[in-house]
CSV table of N, CA and C in Angstrom, one decimal:
chain,number,residue,atom,x,y,z
A,1,UNK,N,18.6,-5.1,-14.4
A,1,UNK,CA,17.9,-4.7,-15.6
A,1,UNK,C,17.5,-3.3,-15.5
A,2,UNK,N,17.9,-2.5,-16.5
A,2,UNK,CA,17.5,-1.1,-16.5
A,2,UNK,C,16.7,-0.8,-17.7
A,3,UNK,N,15.7,0.0,-17.5
A,3,UNK,CA,14.8,0.5,-18.6
A,3,UNK,C,14.2,1.8,-18.1
A,4,UNK,N,13.2,2.3,-18.7
A,4,UNK,CA,12.5,3.5,-18.4
A,4,UNK,C,13.6,4.6,-18.3
A,5,UNK,N,14.2,4.9,-19.5
A,5,UNK,CA,15.2,6.0,-19.7
A,5,UNK,C,16.4,5.7,-18.8
A,6,UNK,N,16.8,4.4,-18.7
A,6,UNK,CA,18.0,4.0,-18.0
A,6,UNK,C,18.1,4.4,-16.6
A,7,UNK,N,16.9,4.3,-15.9
A,7,UNK,CA,16.8,4.6,-14.4
A,7,UNK,C,16.8,3.2,-13.7
A,8,UNK,N,17.7,3.0,-12.8
A,8,UNK,CA,17.7,1.7,-12.0
A,8,UNK,C,16.4,1.4,-11.4
A,9,UNK,N,15.9,0.1,-11.5
A,9,UNK,CA,14.6,-0.2,-11.0
A,9,UNK,C,14.4,-0.1,-9.5
A,10,UNK,N,15.5,-0.2,-8.8
A,10,UNK,CA,15.3,-0.1,-7.3
A,10,UNK,C,15.2,1.3,-6.8
A,11,UNK,N,15.4,2.3,-7.6
A,11,UNK,CA,15.5,3.7,-7.1
A,11,UNK,C,14.1,4.3,-6.9
A,12,UNK,N,14.1,5.3,-6.1
A,12,UNK,CA,12.8,6.0,-5.9
A,12,UNK,C,12.4,6.7,-7.2
A,13,UNK,N,13.3,7.2,-8.0
A,13,UNK,CA,13.0,7.8,-9.3
A,13,UNK,C,12.2,6.9,-10.2
A,14,UNK,N,12.6,5.6,-10.2
A,14,UNK,CA,11.9,4.6,-11.0
A,14,UNK,C,10.5,4.5,-10.6
A,15,UNK,N,10.2,4.4,-9.3
A,15,UNK,CA,8.8,4.3,-8.8
A,15,UNK,C,8.0,5.6,-9.2
A,16,UNK,N,8.6,6.8,-9.1
A,16,UNK,CA,7.9,8.0,-9.5
A,16,UNK,C,7.7,8.0,-11.0
A,17,UNK,N,8.6,7.5,-11.8
A,17,UNK,CA,8.4,7.4,-13.2
A,17,UNK,C,7.3,6.5,-13.6
A,18,UNK,N,7.2,5.3,-12.9
A,18,UNK,CA,6.1,4.4,-13.2
A,18,UNK,C,4.8,5.1,-12.8
A,19,UNK,N,4.7,5.7,-11.7
A,19,UNK,CA,3.5,6.4,-11.2
A,19,UNK,C,3.1,7.5,-12.2
A,20,UNK,N,4.1,8.2,-12.7
A,20,UNK,CA,3.8,9.3,-13.7
A,20,UNK,C,3.2,8.7,-15.0
A,21,UNK,N,3.8,7.6,-15.5
A,21,UNK,CA,3.3,7.0,-16.7
A,21,UNK,C,1.9,6.4,-16.5
A,22,UNK,N,1.6,5.8,-15.4
A,22,UNK,CA,0.3,5.3,-15.1
A,22,UNK,C,-0.7,6.4,-15.0
A,23,UNK,N,-0.3,7.5,-14.3
A,23,UNK,CA,-1.2,8.7,-14.2
A,23,UNK,C,-1.5,9.3,-15.6
A,24,UNK,N,-0.5,9.4,-16.4
A,24,UNK,CA,-0.7,9.9,-17.8
A,24,UNK,C,-1.7,9.1,-18.6
A,25,UNK,N,-1.5,7.7,-18.5
A,25,UNK,CA,-2.4,6.9,-19.2
A,25,UNK,C,-3.8,7.0,-18.7
A,26,UNK,N,-4.0,7.0,-17.4
A,26,UNK,CA,-5.3,7.1,-16.8
A,26,UNK,C,-6.0,8.5,-17.2
A,27,UNK,N,-5.3,9.5,-17.0
A,27,UNK,CA,-5.9,10.8,-17.3
A,27,UNK,C,-6.1,11.1,-18.7
A,28,UNK,N,-5.3,10.5,-19.6
A,28,UNK,CA,-5.5,10.7,-21.0
A,28,UNK,C,-6.8,10.1,-21.4
A,29,UNK,N,-7.1,8.9,-20.9
A,29,UNK,CA,-8.4,8.2,-21.3
A,29,UNK,C,-9.6,9.0,-20.6
A,30,UNK,N,-9.4,9.5,-19.4
A,30,UNK,CA,-10.4,10.3,-18.8
A,30,UNK,C,-10.7,11.6,-19.6
A,31,UNK,N,-9.6,12.2,-20.0
A,31,UNK,CA,-9.8,13.4,-20.8
A,31,UNK,C,-10.5,13.2,-22.1
A,32,UNK,N,-10.1,12.1,-22.8
A,32,UNK,CA,-10.8,11.7,-24.0
A,32,UNK,C,-12.3,11.4,-23.7
A,33,UNK,N,-12.6,10.8,-22.6
A,33,UNK,CA,-14.0,10.6,-22.2
A,33,UNK,C,-14.8,11.9,-22.0
A,34,UNK,N,-14.1,12.8,-21.4
A,34,UNK,CA,-14.8,14.1,-21.2
A,34,UNK,C,-15.0,14.8,-22.5
A,35,UNK,N,-14.1,14.8,-23.4
A,35,UNK,CA,-14.2,15.4,-24.7
A,35,UNK,C,-15.3,14.7,-25.6
A,36,UNK,N,-15.4,13.4,-25.5
A,36,UNK,CA,-16.4,12.7,-26.3
A,36,UNK,C,-17.8,12.6,-25.6
A,37,UNK,N,-17.9,12.9,-24.3
A,37,UNK,CA,-19.2,12.7,-23.6
A,37,UNK,C,-20.3,13.6,-24.1
A,38,UNK,N,-19.9,14.8,-24.6
A,38,UNK,CA,-21.0,15.7,-25.1
A,38,UNK,C,-21.5,15.3,-26.4
A,39,UNK,N,-20.8,14.4,-27.1
A,39,UNK,CA,-21.2,14.0,-28.5
A,39,UNK,C,-21.9,12.7,-28.5
A,40,UNK,N,-21.9,11.9,-27.4
A,40,UNK,CA,-22.6,10.7,-27.4
A,40,UNK,C,-24.0,10.8,-26.8
A,41,UNK,N,-24.9,10.1,-27.3
A,41,UNK,CA,-26.2,10.0,-26.7
A,41,UNK,C,-26.4,8.6,-26.2
A,42,UNK,N,-27.2,8.4,-25.1
A,42,UNK,CA,-27.4,7.1,-24.5
A,42,UNK,C,-28.1,6.2,-25.5
A,43,UNK,N,-28.8,6.7,-26.4
A,43,UNK,CA,-29.6,5.9,-27.3
A,43,UNK,C,-28.8,5.5,-28.6
A,44,UNK,N,-27.6,5.9,-28.7
A,44,UNK,CA,-26.8,5.6,-29.9
A,44,UNK,C,-26.3,4.2,-29.9
A,45,UNK,N,-26.1,3.6,-31.1
A,45,UNK,CA,-25.7,2.2,-31.2
A,45,UNK,C,-24.3,2.0,-30.6
A,46,UNK,N,-23.4,3.0,-30.7
A,46,UNK,CA,-22.1,2.9,-30.1
A,46,UNK,C,-22.2,2.8,-28.6
A,47,UNK,N,-23.0,3.6,-28.0
A,47,UNK,CA,-23.2,3.6,-26.5
A,47,UNK,C,-23.8,2.2,-26.1
A,48,UNK,N,-24.7,1.7,-26.9
A,48,UNK,CA,-25.3,0.4,-26.6
A,48,UNK,C,-24.2,-0.7,-26.7
A,49,UNK,N,-23.3,-0.6,-27.7
A,49,UNK,CA,-22.3,-1.6,-27.8
A,49,UNK,C,-21.3,-1.5,-26.6
A,50,UNK,N,-20.9,-0.3,-26.2
A,50,UNK,CA,-20.0,-0.1,-25.1
A,50,UNK,C,-20.6,-0.7,-23.8
A,51,UNK,N,-21.9,-0.5,-23.7
A,51,UNK,CA,-22.6,-1.0,-22.5
A,51,UNK,C,-22.6,-2.5,-22.5
A,52,UNK,N,-22.9,-3.1,-23.6
A,52,UNK,CA,-22.9,-4.6,-23.7
A,52,UNK,C,-21.5,-5.2,-23.4
A,53,UNK,N,-20.4,-4.5,-24.0
A,53,UNK,CA,-19.1,-5.0,-23.7
A,53,UNK,C,-18.7,-4.9,-22.3
A,54,UNK,N,-19.1,-3.8,-21.6
A,54,UNK,CA,-18.8,-3.6,-20.2
A,54,UNK,C,-19.5,-4.7,-19.4
A,55,UNK,N,-20.8,-4.9,-19.6
A,55,UNK,CA,-21.5,-6.0,-18.9
A,55,UNK,C,-20.8,-7.3,-19.1
A,56,UNK,N,-20.4,-7.6,-20.3
A,56,UNK,CA,-19.8,-8.9,-20.6
A,56,UNK,C,-18.5,-9.1,-19.9
A,57,UNK,N,-17.7,-8.0,-19.8
A,57,UNK,CA,-16.4,-8.1,-19.1
A,57,UNK,C,-16.6,-8.3,-17.6
A,58,UNK,N,-17.6,-7.5,-17.0
A,58,UNK,CA,-17.8,-7.7,-15.6
A,58,UNK,C,-18.4,-9.1,-15.3
A,59,UNK,N,-19.3,-9.6,-16.2
A,59,UNK,CA,-19.8,-11.0,-16.0
A,59,UNK,C,-18.7,-12.0,-16.1
A,60,UNK,N,-17.8,-11.9,-17.1
A,60,UNK,CA,-16.7,-12.8,-17.2
A,60,UNK,C,-15.8,-12.8,-16.0
A,61,UNK,N,-15.5,-11.6,-15.5
A,61,UNK,CA,-14.7,-11.5,-14.3
A,61,UNK,C,-15.3,-12.2,-13.1
A,62,UNK,N,-16.6,-12.0,-12.9
A,62,UNK,CA,-17.3,-12.6,-11.8
A,62,UNK,C,-17.3,-14.1,-11.9
A,63,UNK,N,-17.6,-14.6,-13.1
A,63,UNK,CA,-17.6,-16.1,-13.3
A,63,UNK,C,-16.2,-16.6,-13.1
A,64,UNK,N,-15.1,-15.9,-13.5
A,64,UNK,CA,-13.8,-16.4,-13.3
A,64,UNK,C,-13.5,-16.4,-11.8
A,65,UNK,N,-13.9,-15.5,-11.0
A,65,UNK,CA,-13.7,-15.5,-9.6
A,65,UNK,C,-14.4,-16.7,-8.9
A,66,UNK,N,-15.6,-17.0,-9.4
A,66,UNK,CA,-16.3,-18.1,-8.9
A,66,UNK,C,-15.7,-19.5,-9.3
A,67,UNK,N,-15.4,-19.6,-10.5
A,67,UNK,CA,-14.9,-20.9,-11.1
A,67,UNK,C,-13.4,-21.1,-10.8
A,68,UNK,N,-12.6,-20.1,-11.0
A,68,UNK,CA,-11.2,-20.2,-10.8
A,68,UNK,C,-10.6,-19.2,-9.8
A,69,UNK,N,-11.0,-19.3,-8.6
A,69,UNK,CA,-10.6,-18.3,-7.6
A,69,UNK,C,-9.1,-18.5,-7.2
A,70,UNK,N,-8.6,-17.5,-6.6
A,70,UNK,CA,-7.2,-17.5,-6.1
A,70,UNK,C,-7.3,-17.1,-4.6
A,71,UNK,N,-6.2,-17.5,-3.9
A,71,UNK,CA,-6.2,-17.1,-2.5
A,71,UNK,C,-7.1,-17.9,-1.6
A,72,UNK,N,-7.6,-17.3,-0.6
A,72,UNK,CA,-8.5,-17.9,0.4
A,72,UNK,C,-9.8,-18.5,-0.2
A,73,UNK,N,-10.3,-17.8,-1.2
A,73,UNK,CA,-11.5,-18.3,-1.8
A,73,UNK,C,-11.3,-19.6,-2.6
A,74,UNK,N,-10.1,-19.9,-3.0
A,74,UNK,CA,-9.8,-21.2,-3.7
A,74,UNK,C,-9.9,-22.4,-2.7
A,75,UNK,N,-9.8,-22.1,-1.4
A,75,UNK,CA,-9.9,-23.2,-0.4
A,75,UNK,C,-11.4,-23.6,-0.1
A,76,UNK,N,-12.3,-22.8,-0.6
A,76,UNK,CA,-13.7,-23.2,-0.3
A,76,UNK,C,-14.2,-24.0,-1.5
A,77,UNK,N,-15.1,-25.0,-1.1
A,77,UNK,CA,-15.7,-25.8,-2.2
A,77,UNK,C,-16.4,-25.1,-3.3
A,78,UNK,N,-16.4,-25.5,-4.5
A,78,UNK,CA,-17.1,-24.9,-5.6
A,78,UNK,C,-18.5,-24.8,-5.3
A,79,UNK,N,-19.1,-25.8,-4.7
A,79,UNK,CA,-20.6,-25.8,-4.4
A,79,UNK,C,-21.0,-24.6,-3.6
A,80,UNK,N,-20.1,-24.3,-2.6
A,80,UNK,CA,-20.4,-23.1,-1.7
A,80,UNK,C,-20.4,-21.8,-2.5
A,81,UNK,N,-19.5,-21.7,-3.4
A,81,UNK,CA,-19.4,-20.5,-4.2
A,81,UNK,C,-20.6,-20.4,-5.1
A,82,UNK,N,-21.0,-21.5,-5.7
A,82,UNK,CA,-22.1,-21.4,-6.7
A,82,UNK,C,-23.4,-21.2,-5.9
A,83,UNK,N,-23.6,-21.8,-4.7
A,83,UNK,CA,-24.8,-21.6,-4.0
A,83,UNK,C,-24.9,-20.1,-3.5
A,84,UNK,N,-23.8,-19.5,-3.0
A,84,UNK,CA,-23.9,-18.1,-2.6
A,84,UNK,C,-24.1,-17.2,-3.7
A,85,UNK,N,-23.4,-17.4,-4.8
A,85,UNK,CA,-23.6,-16.5,-6.0
A,85,UNK,C,-25.0,-16.7,-6.6
A,86,UNK,N,-25.5,-18.0,-6.7
A,86,UNK,CA,-26.8,-18.2,-7.2
A,86,UNK,C,-27.9,-17.6,-6.4
A,87,UNK,N,-27.8,-17.7,-5.1
A,87,UNK,CA,-28.7,-17.0,-4.2
A,87,UNK,C,-28.8,-15.5,-4.4
A,88,UNK,N,-27.6,-14.9,-4.5
A,88,UNK,CA,-27.5,-13.5,-4.7
A,88,UNK,C,-28.1,-13.1,-6.0
A,89,UNK,N,-27.9,-13.9,-7.1
A,89,UNK,CA,-28.5,-13.6,-8.4
A,89,UNK,C,-30.1,-13.7,-8.3
A,90,UNK,N,-30.6,-14.7,-7.6
A,90,UNK,CA,-32.0,-14.9,-7.5
A,90,UNK,C,-32.6,-13.7,-6.7
A,91,UNK,N,-32.0,-13.3,-5.7
A,91,UNK,CA,-32.5,-12.1,-4.9
A,91,UNK,C,-32.5,-10.8,-5.8
A,92,UNK,N,-31.4,-10.7,-6.5
A,92,UNK,CA,-31.3,-9.5,-7.3
A,92,UNK,C,-32.3,-9.5,-8.4
A,93,UNK,N,-32.6,-10.6,-9.0
A,93,UNK,CA,-33.5,-10.7,-10.1
A,93,UNK,C,-35.0,-10.6,-9.6
A,94,UNK,N,-35.2,-11.0,-8.4
A,94,UNK,CA,-36.6,-11.1,-7.9
A,94,UNK,C,-37.2,-9.7,-7.5
A,95,UNK,N,-36.3,-8.7,-7.2
A,95,UNK,CA,-36.8,-7.4,-6.8
A,95,UNK,C,-36.0,-6.4,-7.6
A,96,UNK,N,-36.6,-5.3,-7.9
A,96,UNK,CA,-36.0,-4.2,-8.6
A,96,UNK,C,-35.1,-3.4,-7.5
A,97,UNK,N,-33.9,-3.0,-8.0
A,97,UNK,CA,-32.9,-2.3,-7.1
A,97,UNK,C,-32.6,-3.1,-5.8
A,98,UNK,N,-32.3,-4.4,-6.0
A,98,UNK,CA,-32.0,-5.2,-4.9
A,98,UNK,C,-30.5,-5.6,-4.8
A,99,UNK,N,-29.7,-4.7,-5.3
A,99,UNK,CA,-28.2,-5.1,-5.4
A,99,UNK,C,-27.6,-5.2,-4.0
A,100,UNK,N,-27.9,-4.3,-3.1
A,100,UNK,CA,-27.3,-4.3,-1.8
A,100,UNK,C,-27.8,-5.5,-1.0
A,101,UNK,N,-29.1,-5.8,-1.0
A,101,UNK,CA,-29.6,-7.0,-0.3
A,101,UNK,C,-29.0,-8.3,-0.9
A,102,UNK,N,-28.8,-8.3,-2.2
A,102,UNK,CA,-28.3,-9.5,-2.9
A,102,UNK,C,-26.8,-9.7,-2.4
A,103,UNK,N,-26.0,-8.6,-2.4
A,103,UNK,CA,-24.6,-8.7,-2.0
A,103,UNK,C,-24.5,-9.1,-0.6
A,104,UNK,N,-25.4,-8.5,0.3
A,104,UNK,CA,-25.4,-8.8,1.7
A,104,UNK,C,-25.7,-10.3,2.0
A,105,UNK,N,-26.8,-10.8,1.4
A,105,UNK,CA,-27.2,-12.2,1.6
A,105,UNK,C,-26.1,-13.1,1.0
A,106,UNK,N,-25.6,-12.8,-0.2
A,106,UNK,CA,-24.6,-13.7,-0.8
A,106,UNK,C,-23.3,-13.8,0.1
A,107,UNK,N,-22.9,-12.6,0.6
A,107,UNK,CA,-21.7,-12.6,1.5
A,107,UNK,C,-22.0,-13.3,2.8
A,108,UNK,N,-23.1,-13.1,3.4
A,108,UNK,CA,-23.4,-13.8,4.7
A,108,UNK,C,-23.5,-15.3,4.5
A,109,UNK,N,-24.2,-15.7,3.4
A,109,UNK,CA,-24.3,-17.1,3.1
A,109,UNK,C,-23.0,-17.7,2.8
A,110,UNK,N,-22.1,-17.1,2.2
A,110,UNK,CA,-20.7,-17.6,1.9
A,110,UNK,C,-20.0,-17.7,3.3
A,111,UNK,N,-20.2,-16.8,4.2
A,111,UNK,CA,-19.5,-16.8,5.5
A,111,UNK,C,-20.1,-18.0,6.3
A,112,UNK,N,-21.4,-18.2,6.3
A,112,UNK,CA,-22.0,-19.3,7.0
A,112,UNK,C,-21.6,-20.6,6.5
A,113,UNK,N,-21.6,-20.8,5.1
A,113,UNK,CA,-21.2,-22.0,4.5
A,113,UNK,C,-19.8,-22.3,4.8
A,114,UNK,N,-18.9,-21.3,4.8
A,114,UNK,CA,-17.5,-21.5,5.2
A,114,UNK,C,-17.3,-21.9,6.6
A,115,UNK,N,-18.1,-21.3,7.5
A,115,UNK,CA,-18.0,-21.6,8.9
A,115,UNK,C,-18.6,-23.0,9.2
A,116,UNK,N,-19.6,-23.4,8.6
A,116,UNK,CA,-20.2,-24.8,8.8
A,116,UNK,C,-19.3,-25.8,8.2
A,117,UNK,N,-18.8,-25.6,7.0
A,117,UNK,CA,-18.0,-26.6,6.3
A,117,UNK,C,-16.6,-26.6,6.7
């Protein structure tokens, strides 16, 4: 199967072409962000909407990792994953700026539960 301007997929030129297209896409969005960053204020409704969508996407990914994991995490019982994540959330919500302790305790708890079980 050939595509990307009729370059064979197994060639090194194919890999460099894919890398070039990925870099162009990444840098195009970053450049647009730089151009628009001076025009946006943090109090604008658009910025608030973008913030909400970002938090929703991150939350959905975390829930998906907990509920429908792949790889090694899929071998652990659902209860262990929920206990570790719930404990981390409680720690994070109980103190301001407690992200690092929450991640640390959640990770250690998951390790201990996996070792015990």
